[in-house]
PDB file of C-alpha atoms in Angstrom:
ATOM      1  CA  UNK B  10      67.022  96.904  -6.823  1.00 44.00           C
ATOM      2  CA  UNK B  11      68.927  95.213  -9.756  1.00 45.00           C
ATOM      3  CA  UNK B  12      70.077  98.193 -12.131  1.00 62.00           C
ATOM      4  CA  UNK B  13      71.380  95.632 -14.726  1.00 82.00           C
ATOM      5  CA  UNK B  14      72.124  91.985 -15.542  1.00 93.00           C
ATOM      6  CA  UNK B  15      75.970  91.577 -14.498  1.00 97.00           C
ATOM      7  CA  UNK B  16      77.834  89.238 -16.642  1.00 97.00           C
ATOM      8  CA  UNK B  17      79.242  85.924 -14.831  1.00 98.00           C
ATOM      9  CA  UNK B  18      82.159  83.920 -15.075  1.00 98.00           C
ATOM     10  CA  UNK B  19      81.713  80.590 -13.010  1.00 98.00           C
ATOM     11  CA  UNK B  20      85.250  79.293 -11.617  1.00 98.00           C
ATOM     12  CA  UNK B  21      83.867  75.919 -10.128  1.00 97.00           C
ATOM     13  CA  UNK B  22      81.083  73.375 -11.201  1.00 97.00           C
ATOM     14  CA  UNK B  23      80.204  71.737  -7.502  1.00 96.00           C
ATOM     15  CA  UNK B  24      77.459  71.461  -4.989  1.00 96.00           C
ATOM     16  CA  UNK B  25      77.585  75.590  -4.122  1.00 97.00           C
ATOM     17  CA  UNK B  26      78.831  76.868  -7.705  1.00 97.00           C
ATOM     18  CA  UNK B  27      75.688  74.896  -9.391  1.00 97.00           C
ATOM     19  CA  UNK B  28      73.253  76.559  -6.878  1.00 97.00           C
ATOM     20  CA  UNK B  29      74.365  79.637  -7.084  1.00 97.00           C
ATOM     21  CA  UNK B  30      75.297  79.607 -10.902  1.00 97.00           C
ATOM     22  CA  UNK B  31      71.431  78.591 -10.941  1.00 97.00           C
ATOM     23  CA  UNK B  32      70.314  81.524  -8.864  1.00 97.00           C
ATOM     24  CA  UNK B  33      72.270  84.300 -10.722  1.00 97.00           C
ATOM     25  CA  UNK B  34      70.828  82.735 -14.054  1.00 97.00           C
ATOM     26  CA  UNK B  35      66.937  83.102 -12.810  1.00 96.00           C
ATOM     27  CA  UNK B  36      67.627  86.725 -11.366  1.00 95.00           C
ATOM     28  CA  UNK B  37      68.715  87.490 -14.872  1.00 95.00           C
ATOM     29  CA  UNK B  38      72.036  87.596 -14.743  1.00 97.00           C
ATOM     30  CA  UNK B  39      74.445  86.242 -17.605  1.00 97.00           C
ATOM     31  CA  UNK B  40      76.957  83.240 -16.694  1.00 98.00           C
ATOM     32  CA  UNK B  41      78.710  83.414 -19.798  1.00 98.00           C
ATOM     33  CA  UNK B  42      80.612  80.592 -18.640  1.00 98.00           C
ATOM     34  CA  UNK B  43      81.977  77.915 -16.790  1.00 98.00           C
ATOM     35  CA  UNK B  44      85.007  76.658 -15.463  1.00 98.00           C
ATOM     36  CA  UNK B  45      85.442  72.954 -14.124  1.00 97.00           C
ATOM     37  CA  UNK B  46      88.396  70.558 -14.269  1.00 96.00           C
ATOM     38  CA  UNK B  47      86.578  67.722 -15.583  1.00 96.00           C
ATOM     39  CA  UNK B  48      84.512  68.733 -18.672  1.00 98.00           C
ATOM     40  CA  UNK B  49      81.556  66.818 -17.933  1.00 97.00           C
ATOM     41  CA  UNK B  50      80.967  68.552 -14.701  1.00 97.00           C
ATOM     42  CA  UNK B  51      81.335  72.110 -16.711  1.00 98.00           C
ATOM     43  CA  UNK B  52      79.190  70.792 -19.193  1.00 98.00           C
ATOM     44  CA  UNK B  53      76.447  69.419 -16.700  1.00 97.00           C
ATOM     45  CA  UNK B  54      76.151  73.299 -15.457  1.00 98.00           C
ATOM     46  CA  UNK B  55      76.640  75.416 -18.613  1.00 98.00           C
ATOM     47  CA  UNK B  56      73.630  73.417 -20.018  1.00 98.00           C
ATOM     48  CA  UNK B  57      71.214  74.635 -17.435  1.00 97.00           C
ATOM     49  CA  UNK B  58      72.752  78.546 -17.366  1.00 97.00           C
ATOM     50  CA  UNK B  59      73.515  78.857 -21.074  1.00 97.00           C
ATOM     51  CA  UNK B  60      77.205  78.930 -20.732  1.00 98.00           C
ATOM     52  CA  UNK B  61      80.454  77.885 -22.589  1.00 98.00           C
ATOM     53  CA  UNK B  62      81.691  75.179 -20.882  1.00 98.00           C
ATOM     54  CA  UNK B  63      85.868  74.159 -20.382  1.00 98.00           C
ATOM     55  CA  UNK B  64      87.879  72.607 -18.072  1.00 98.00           C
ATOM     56  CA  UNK B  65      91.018  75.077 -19.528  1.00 97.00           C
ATOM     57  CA  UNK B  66      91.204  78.221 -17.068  1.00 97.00           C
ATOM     58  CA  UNK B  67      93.265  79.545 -20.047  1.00 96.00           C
ATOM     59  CA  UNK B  68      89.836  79.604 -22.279  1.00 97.00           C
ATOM     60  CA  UNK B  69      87.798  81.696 -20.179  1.00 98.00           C
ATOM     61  CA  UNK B  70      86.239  85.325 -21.051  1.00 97.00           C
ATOM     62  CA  UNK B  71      89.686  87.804 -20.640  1.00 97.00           C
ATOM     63  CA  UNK B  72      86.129  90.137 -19.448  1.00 97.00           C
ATOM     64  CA  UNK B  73      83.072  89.944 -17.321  1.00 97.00           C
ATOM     65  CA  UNK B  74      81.494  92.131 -14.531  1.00 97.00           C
ATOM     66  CA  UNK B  75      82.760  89.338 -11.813  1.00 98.00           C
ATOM     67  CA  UNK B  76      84.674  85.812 -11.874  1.00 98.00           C
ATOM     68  CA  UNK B  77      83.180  83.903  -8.813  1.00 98.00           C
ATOM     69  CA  UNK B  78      85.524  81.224  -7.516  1.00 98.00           C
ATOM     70  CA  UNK B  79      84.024  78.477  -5.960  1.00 97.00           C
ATOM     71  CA  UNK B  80      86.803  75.798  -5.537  1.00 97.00           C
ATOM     72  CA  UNK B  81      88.377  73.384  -2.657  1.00 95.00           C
ATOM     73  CA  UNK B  82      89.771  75.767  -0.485  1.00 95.00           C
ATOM     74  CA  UNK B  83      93.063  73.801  -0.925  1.00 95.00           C
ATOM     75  CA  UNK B  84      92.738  74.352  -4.826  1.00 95.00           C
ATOM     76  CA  UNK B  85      91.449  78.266  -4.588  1.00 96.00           C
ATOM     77  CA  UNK B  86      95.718  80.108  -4.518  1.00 95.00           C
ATOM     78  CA  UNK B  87      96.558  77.682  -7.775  1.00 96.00           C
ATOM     79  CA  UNK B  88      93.347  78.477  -9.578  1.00 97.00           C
ATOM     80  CA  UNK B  89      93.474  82.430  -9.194  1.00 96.00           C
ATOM     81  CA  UNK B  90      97.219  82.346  -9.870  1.00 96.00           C
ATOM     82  CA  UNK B  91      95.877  80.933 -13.195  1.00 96.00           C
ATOM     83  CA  UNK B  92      92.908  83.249 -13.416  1.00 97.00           C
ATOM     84  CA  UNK B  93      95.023  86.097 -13.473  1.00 95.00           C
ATOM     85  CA  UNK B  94      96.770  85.974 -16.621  1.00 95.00           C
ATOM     86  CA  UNK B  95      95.292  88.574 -18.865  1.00 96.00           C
ATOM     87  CA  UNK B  96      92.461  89.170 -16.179  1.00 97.00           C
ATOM     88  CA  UNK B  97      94.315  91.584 -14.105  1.00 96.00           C
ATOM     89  CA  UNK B  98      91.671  94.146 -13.866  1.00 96.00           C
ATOM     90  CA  UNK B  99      89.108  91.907 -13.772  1.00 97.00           C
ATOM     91  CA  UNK B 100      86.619  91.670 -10.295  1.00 98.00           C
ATOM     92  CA  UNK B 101      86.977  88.037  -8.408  1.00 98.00           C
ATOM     93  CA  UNK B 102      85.057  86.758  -5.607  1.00 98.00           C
ATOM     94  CA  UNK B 103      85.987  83.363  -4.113  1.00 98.00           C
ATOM     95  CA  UNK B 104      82.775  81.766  -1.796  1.00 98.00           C
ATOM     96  CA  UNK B 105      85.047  79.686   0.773  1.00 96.00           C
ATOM     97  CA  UNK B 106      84.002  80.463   4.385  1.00 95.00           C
ATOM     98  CA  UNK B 107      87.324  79.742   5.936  1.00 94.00           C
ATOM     99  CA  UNK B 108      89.284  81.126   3.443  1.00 96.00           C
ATOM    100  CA  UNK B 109      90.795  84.957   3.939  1.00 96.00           C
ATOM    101  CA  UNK B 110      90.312  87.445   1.252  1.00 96.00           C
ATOM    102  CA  UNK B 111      93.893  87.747   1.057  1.00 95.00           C
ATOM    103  CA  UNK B 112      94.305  85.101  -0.403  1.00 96.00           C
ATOM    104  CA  UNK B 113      93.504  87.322  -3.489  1.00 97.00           C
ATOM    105  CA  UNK B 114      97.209  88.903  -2.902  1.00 94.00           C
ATOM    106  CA  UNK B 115      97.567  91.667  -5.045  1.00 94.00           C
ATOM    107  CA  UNK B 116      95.101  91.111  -7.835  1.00 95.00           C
ATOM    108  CA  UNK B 117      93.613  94.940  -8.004  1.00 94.00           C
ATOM    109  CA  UNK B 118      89.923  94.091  -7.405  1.00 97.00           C
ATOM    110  CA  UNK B 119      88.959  91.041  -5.307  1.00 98.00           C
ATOM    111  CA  UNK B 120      86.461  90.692  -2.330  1.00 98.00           C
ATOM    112  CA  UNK B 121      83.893  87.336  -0.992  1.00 98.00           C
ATOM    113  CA  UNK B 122      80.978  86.417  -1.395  1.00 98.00           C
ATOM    114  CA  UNK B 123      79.905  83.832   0.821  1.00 98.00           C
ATOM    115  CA  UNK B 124      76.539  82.277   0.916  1.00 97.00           C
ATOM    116  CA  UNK B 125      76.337  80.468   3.904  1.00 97.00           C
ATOM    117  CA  UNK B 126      74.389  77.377   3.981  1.00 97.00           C
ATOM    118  CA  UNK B 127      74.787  73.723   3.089  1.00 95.00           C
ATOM    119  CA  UNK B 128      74.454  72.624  -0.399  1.00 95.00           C
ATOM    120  CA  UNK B 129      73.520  69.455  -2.647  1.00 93.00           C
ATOM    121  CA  UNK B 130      73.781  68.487  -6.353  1.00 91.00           C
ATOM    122  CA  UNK B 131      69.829  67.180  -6.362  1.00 89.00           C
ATOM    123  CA  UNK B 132      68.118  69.570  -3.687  1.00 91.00           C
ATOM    124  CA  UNK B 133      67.862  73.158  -4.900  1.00 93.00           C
ATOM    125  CA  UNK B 134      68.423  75.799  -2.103  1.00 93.00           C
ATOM    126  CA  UNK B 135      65.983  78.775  -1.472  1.00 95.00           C
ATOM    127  CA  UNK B 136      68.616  81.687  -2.150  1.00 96.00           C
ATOM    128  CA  UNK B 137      65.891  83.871  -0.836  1.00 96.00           C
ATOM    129  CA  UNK B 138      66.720  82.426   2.605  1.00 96.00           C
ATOM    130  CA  UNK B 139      70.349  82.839   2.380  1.00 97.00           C
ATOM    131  CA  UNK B 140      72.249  84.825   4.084  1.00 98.00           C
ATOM    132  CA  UNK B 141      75.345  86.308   1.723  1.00 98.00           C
ATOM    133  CA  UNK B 142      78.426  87.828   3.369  1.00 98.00           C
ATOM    134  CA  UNK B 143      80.511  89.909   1.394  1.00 98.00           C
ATOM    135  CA  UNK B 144      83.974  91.572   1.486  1.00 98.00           C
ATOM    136  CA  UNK B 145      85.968  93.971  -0.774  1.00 97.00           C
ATOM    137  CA  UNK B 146      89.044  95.299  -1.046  1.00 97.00           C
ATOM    138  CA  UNK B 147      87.863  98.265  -2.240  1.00 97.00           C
ATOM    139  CA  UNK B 148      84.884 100.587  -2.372  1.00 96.00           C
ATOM    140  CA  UNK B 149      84.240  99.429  -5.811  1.00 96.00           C
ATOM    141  CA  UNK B 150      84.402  95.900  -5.371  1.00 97.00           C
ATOM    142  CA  UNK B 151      82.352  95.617  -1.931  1.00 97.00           C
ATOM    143  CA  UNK B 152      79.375  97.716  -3.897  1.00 97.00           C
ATOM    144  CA  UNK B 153      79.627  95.309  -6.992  1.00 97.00           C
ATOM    145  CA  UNK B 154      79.232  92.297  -3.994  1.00 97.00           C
ATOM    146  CA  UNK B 155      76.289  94.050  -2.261  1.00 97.00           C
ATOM    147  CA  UNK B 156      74.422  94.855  -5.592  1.00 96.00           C
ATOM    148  CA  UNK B 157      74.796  91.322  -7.364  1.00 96.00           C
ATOM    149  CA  UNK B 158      74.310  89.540  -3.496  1.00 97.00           C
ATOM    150  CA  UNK B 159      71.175  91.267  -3.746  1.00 96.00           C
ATOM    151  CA  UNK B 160      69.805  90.241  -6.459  1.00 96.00           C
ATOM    152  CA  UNK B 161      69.509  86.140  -5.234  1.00 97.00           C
ATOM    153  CA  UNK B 162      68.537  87.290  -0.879  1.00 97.00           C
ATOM    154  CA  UNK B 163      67.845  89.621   1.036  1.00 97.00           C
ATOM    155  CA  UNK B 164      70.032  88.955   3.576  1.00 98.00           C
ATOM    156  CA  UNK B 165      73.320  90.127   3.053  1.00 98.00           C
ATOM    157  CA  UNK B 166      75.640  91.185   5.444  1.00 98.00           C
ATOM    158  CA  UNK B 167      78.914  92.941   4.868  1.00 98.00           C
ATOM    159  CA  UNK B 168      81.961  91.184   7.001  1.00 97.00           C
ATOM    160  CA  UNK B 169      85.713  91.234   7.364  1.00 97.00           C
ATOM    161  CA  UNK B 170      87.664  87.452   6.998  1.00 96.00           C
ATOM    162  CA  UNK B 171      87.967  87.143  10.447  1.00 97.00           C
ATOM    163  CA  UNK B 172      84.932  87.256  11.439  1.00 97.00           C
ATOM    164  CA  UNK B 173      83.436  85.321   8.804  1.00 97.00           C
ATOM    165  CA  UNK B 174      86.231  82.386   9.833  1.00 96.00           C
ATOM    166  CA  UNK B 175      84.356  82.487  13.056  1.00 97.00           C
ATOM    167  CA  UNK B 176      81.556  82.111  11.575  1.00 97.00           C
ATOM    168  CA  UNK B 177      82.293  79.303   9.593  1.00 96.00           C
ATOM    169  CA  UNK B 178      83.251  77.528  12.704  1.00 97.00           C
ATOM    170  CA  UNK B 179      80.581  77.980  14.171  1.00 97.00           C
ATOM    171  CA  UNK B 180      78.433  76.582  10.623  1.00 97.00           C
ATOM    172  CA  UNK B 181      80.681  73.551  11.200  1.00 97.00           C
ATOM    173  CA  UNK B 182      79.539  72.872  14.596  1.00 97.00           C
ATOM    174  CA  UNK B 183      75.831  74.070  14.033  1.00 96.00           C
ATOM    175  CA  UNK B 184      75.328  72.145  10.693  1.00 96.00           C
ATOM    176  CA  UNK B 185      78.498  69.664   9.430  1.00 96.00           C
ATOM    177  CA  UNK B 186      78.569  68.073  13.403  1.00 97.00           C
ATOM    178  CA  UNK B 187      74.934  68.316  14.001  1.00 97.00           C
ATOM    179  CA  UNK B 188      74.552  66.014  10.973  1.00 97.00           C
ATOM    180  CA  UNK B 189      77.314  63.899  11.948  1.00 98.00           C
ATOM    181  CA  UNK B 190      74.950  63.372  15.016  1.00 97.00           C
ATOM    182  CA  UNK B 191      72.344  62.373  13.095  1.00 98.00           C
ATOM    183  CA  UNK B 192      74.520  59.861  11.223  1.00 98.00           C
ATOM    184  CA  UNK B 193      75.703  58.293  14.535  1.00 98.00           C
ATOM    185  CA  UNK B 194      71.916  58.060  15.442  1.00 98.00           C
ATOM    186  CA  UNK B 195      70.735  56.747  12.273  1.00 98.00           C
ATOM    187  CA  UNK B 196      73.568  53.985  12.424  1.00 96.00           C
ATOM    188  CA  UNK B 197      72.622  52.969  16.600  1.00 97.00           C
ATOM    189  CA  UNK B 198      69.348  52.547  15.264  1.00 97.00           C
ATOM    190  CA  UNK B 199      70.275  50.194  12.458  1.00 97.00           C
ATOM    191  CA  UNK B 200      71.823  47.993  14.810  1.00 95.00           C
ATOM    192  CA  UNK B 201      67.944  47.680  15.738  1.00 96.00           C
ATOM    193  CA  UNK B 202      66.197  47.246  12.335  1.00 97.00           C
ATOM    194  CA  UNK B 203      64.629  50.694  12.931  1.00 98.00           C
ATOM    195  CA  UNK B 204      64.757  53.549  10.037  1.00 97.00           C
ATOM    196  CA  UNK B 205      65.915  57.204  10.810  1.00 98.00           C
ATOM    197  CA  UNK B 206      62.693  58.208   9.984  1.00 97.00           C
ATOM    198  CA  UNK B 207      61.177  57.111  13.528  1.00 97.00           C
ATOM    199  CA  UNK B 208      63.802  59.995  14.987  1.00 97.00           C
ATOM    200  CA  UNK B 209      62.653  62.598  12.471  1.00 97.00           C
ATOM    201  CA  UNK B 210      59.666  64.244  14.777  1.00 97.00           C
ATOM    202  CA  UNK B 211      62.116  64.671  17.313  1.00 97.00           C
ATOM    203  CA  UNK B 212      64.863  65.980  15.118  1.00 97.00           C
ATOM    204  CA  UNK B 213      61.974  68.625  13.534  1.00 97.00           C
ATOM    205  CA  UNK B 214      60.784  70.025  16.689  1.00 97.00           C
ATOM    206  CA  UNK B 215      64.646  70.026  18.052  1.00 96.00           C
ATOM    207  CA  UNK B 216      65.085  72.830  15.110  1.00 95.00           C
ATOM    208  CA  UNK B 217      62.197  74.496  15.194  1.00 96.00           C
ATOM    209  CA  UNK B 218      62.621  75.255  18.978  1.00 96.00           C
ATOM    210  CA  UNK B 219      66.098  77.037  18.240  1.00 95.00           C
ATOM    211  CA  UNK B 220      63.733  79.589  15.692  1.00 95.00           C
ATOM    212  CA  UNK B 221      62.164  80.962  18.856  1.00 96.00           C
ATOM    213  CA  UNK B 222      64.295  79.867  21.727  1.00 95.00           C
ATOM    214  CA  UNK B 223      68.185  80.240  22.638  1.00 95.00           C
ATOM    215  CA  UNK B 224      69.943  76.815  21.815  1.00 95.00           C
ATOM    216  CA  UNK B 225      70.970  76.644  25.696  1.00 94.00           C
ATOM    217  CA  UNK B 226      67.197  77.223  26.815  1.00 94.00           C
ATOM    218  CA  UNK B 227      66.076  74.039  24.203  1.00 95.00           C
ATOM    219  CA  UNK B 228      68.624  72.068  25.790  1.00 95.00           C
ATOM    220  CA  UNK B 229      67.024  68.740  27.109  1.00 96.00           C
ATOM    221  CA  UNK B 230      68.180  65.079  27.927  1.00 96.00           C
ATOM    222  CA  UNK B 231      70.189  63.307  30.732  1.00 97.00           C
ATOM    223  CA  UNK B 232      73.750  65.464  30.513  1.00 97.00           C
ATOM    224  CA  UNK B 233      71.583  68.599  31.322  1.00 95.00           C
ATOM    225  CA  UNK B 234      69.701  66.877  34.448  1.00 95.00           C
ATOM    226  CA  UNK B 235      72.997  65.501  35.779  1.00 95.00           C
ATOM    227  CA  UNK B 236      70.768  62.045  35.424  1.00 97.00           C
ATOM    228  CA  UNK B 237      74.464  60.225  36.218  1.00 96.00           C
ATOM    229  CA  UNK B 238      72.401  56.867  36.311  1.00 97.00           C
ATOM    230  CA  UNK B 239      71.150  56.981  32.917  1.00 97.00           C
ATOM    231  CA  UNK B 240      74.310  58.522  31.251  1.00 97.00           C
ATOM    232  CA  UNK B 241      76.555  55.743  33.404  1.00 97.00           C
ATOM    233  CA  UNK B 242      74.459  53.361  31.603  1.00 97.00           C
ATOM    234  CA  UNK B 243      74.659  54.507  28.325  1.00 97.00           C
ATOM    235  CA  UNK B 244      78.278  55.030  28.550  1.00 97.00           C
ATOM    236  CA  UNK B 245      78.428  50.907  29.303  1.00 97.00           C
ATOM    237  CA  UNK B 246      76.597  50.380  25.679  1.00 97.00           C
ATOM    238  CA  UNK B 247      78.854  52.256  24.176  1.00 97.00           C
ATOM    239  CA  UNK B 248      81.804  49.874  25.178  1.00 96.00           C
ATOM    240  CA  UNK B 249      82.658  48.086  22.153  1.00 96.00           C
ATOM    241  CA  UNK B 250      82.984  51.440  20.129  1.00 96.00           C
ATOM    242  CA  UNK B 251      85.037  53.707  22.285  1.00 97.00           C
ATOM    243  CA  UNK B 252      85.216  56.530  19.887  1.00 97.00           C
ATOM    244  CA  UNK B 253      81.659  56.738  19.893  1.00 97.00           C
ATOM    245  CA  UNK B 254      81.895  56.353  23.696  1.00 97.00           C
ATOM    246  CA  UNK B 255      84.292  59.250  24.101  1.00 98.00           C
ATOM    247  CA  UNK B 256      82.093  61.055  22.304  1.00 97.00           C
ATOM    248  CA  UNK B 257      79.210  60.507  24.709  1.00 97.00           C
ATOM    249  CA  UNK B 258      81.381  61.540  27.450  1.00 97.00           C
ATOM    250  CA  UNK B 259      82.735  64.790  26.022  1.00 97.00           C
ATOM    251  CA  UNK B 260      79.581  65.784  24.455  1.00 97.00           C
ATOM    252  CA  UNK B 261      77.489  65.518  28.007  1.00 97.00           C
ATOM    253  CA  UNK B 262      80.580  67.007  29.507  1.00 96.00           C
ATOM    254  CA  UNK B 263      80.473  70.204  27.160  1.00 97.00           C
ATOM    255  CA  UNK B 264      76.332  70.461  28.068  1.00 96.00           C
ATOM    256  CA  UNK B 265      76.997  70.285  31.819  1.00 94.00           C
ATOM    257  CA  UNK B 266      79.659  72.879  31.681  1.00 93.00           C
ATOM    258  CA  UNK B 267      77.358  75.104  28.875  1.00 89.00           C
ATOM    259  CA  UNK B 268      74.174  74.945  31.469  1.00 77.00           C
ATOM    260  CA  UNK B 269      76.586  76.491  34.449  1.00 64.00           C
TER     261      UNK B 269
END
């Protein structure tokens, strides 16, 4: 149960920052402000949370209960090198899945907070179905993580960087290369003059099985029957696009070898 509003310093404007800035903001939590490098992209956030907007690190709140850093994870050691100065007792959490929470170095009170899910500008996610894991580097920090995770889901789950970079892996394959699938279907079938949407019963009940059944079990198709005939033939349409033919290949390779 939330004891108190937490004050919130937003280090990021994108896809994730704007859903979760959202979420903290309707659980009652102050953002008192946020951080973007292009002011229009601060200023398209702040709006909806009630924040100061800048695209200055410098020109941030020296105080608040946590700074949440949601930046390219190529962009996150320059931006709390910045966020330091004059912050140095201040709380951070950065939200990067891959990312290490050492990457905090010495700062005194750092940790993650990692909502794991896929995120868009114009679809609002369901933070109630999230699941949040959280780090700390110190007893502190981890409880300030679990208390203000808690707040937006109840699923939060306490885990150290290495495991959560396995996990993110495995978000990659289960979510970025599953929709990459989709995208490869969606463009065979333009090549016909058919939409995606005819594939979209199939892709429905595809997920829904995995809610009650393991992935391997819902497996289905010609790689999983050995059907050579039909995969030899599929191969052949593939030939004028042999990346998306070696990707045929290694993909019914990896569900042969997965069934044994």
């Amino acid at each position: 149960m939330q004891q108190k509003p937490f004050s919130i310093v937003m280090v990021g404007a994108g896809r994730l920052a704007t859903n979760l800035a959202l979420a903290l903001h309707e659980s009652g939590h102050q953002v008192a402000a946020v951080y973007s490098r292009t002011i229009e992209s601060a200023q398209r956030l702040a709006c909806q949370v009630g924040a100061m907007a800048t695209s200055d690190i410098a020109a941030l709140p020296r105080q608040a209960d946590a700074f949440i850093v949601a930046v390219k994870d190529d962009a996150l050691a320059n931006v709390v090198s910045q966020l330091e100065k004059g912050r140095e007792d201040c709380c951070f959490f950065h939200t990067a899945g891959s990312m290490p929470m050492a990457i905090f170095g010495s700062h005194r009170l750092h940790g993650v907070f990692y909502p794991m899910q896929t995120f868009s500008m114009d679809k609002r996610v369901d933070f109630k179905k999230v699941h949040i894991f959280i780090e700390g580097n110190s007893p502190e920090t981890l409880q300030l993580a679990q208390q203000l995770a808690q707040t937006v889901s109840p699923h939060v789950h306490e885990m150290t960087s290495e495991q959560r970079r396995q996990l993110h892996l495995a978000a990659v394959f289960g979510c970025n290369f599953a929709n990459h699938c989709f995208a490869l279907s969606a463009r065979i079938l333009e090549r016909q003059g058919l939409p995606f949407d005819v594939m979209l019963p199939l892709v429905d009940e595809t997920t829904a099985k995995v809610h009650t059944m393991h992935p391997r079990d819902a497996q289905t198709g010609p790689a999983v029957r050995s059907d050579e005939n039909v995969m030899g033939a599929q191969r052949q349409m593939l030939a004028d696009e042999p990346l998306l033919q070696q990707i045929y290949t290694l993909m019914s390779e990896s569900i042969q070898q997965t069934k044994k």
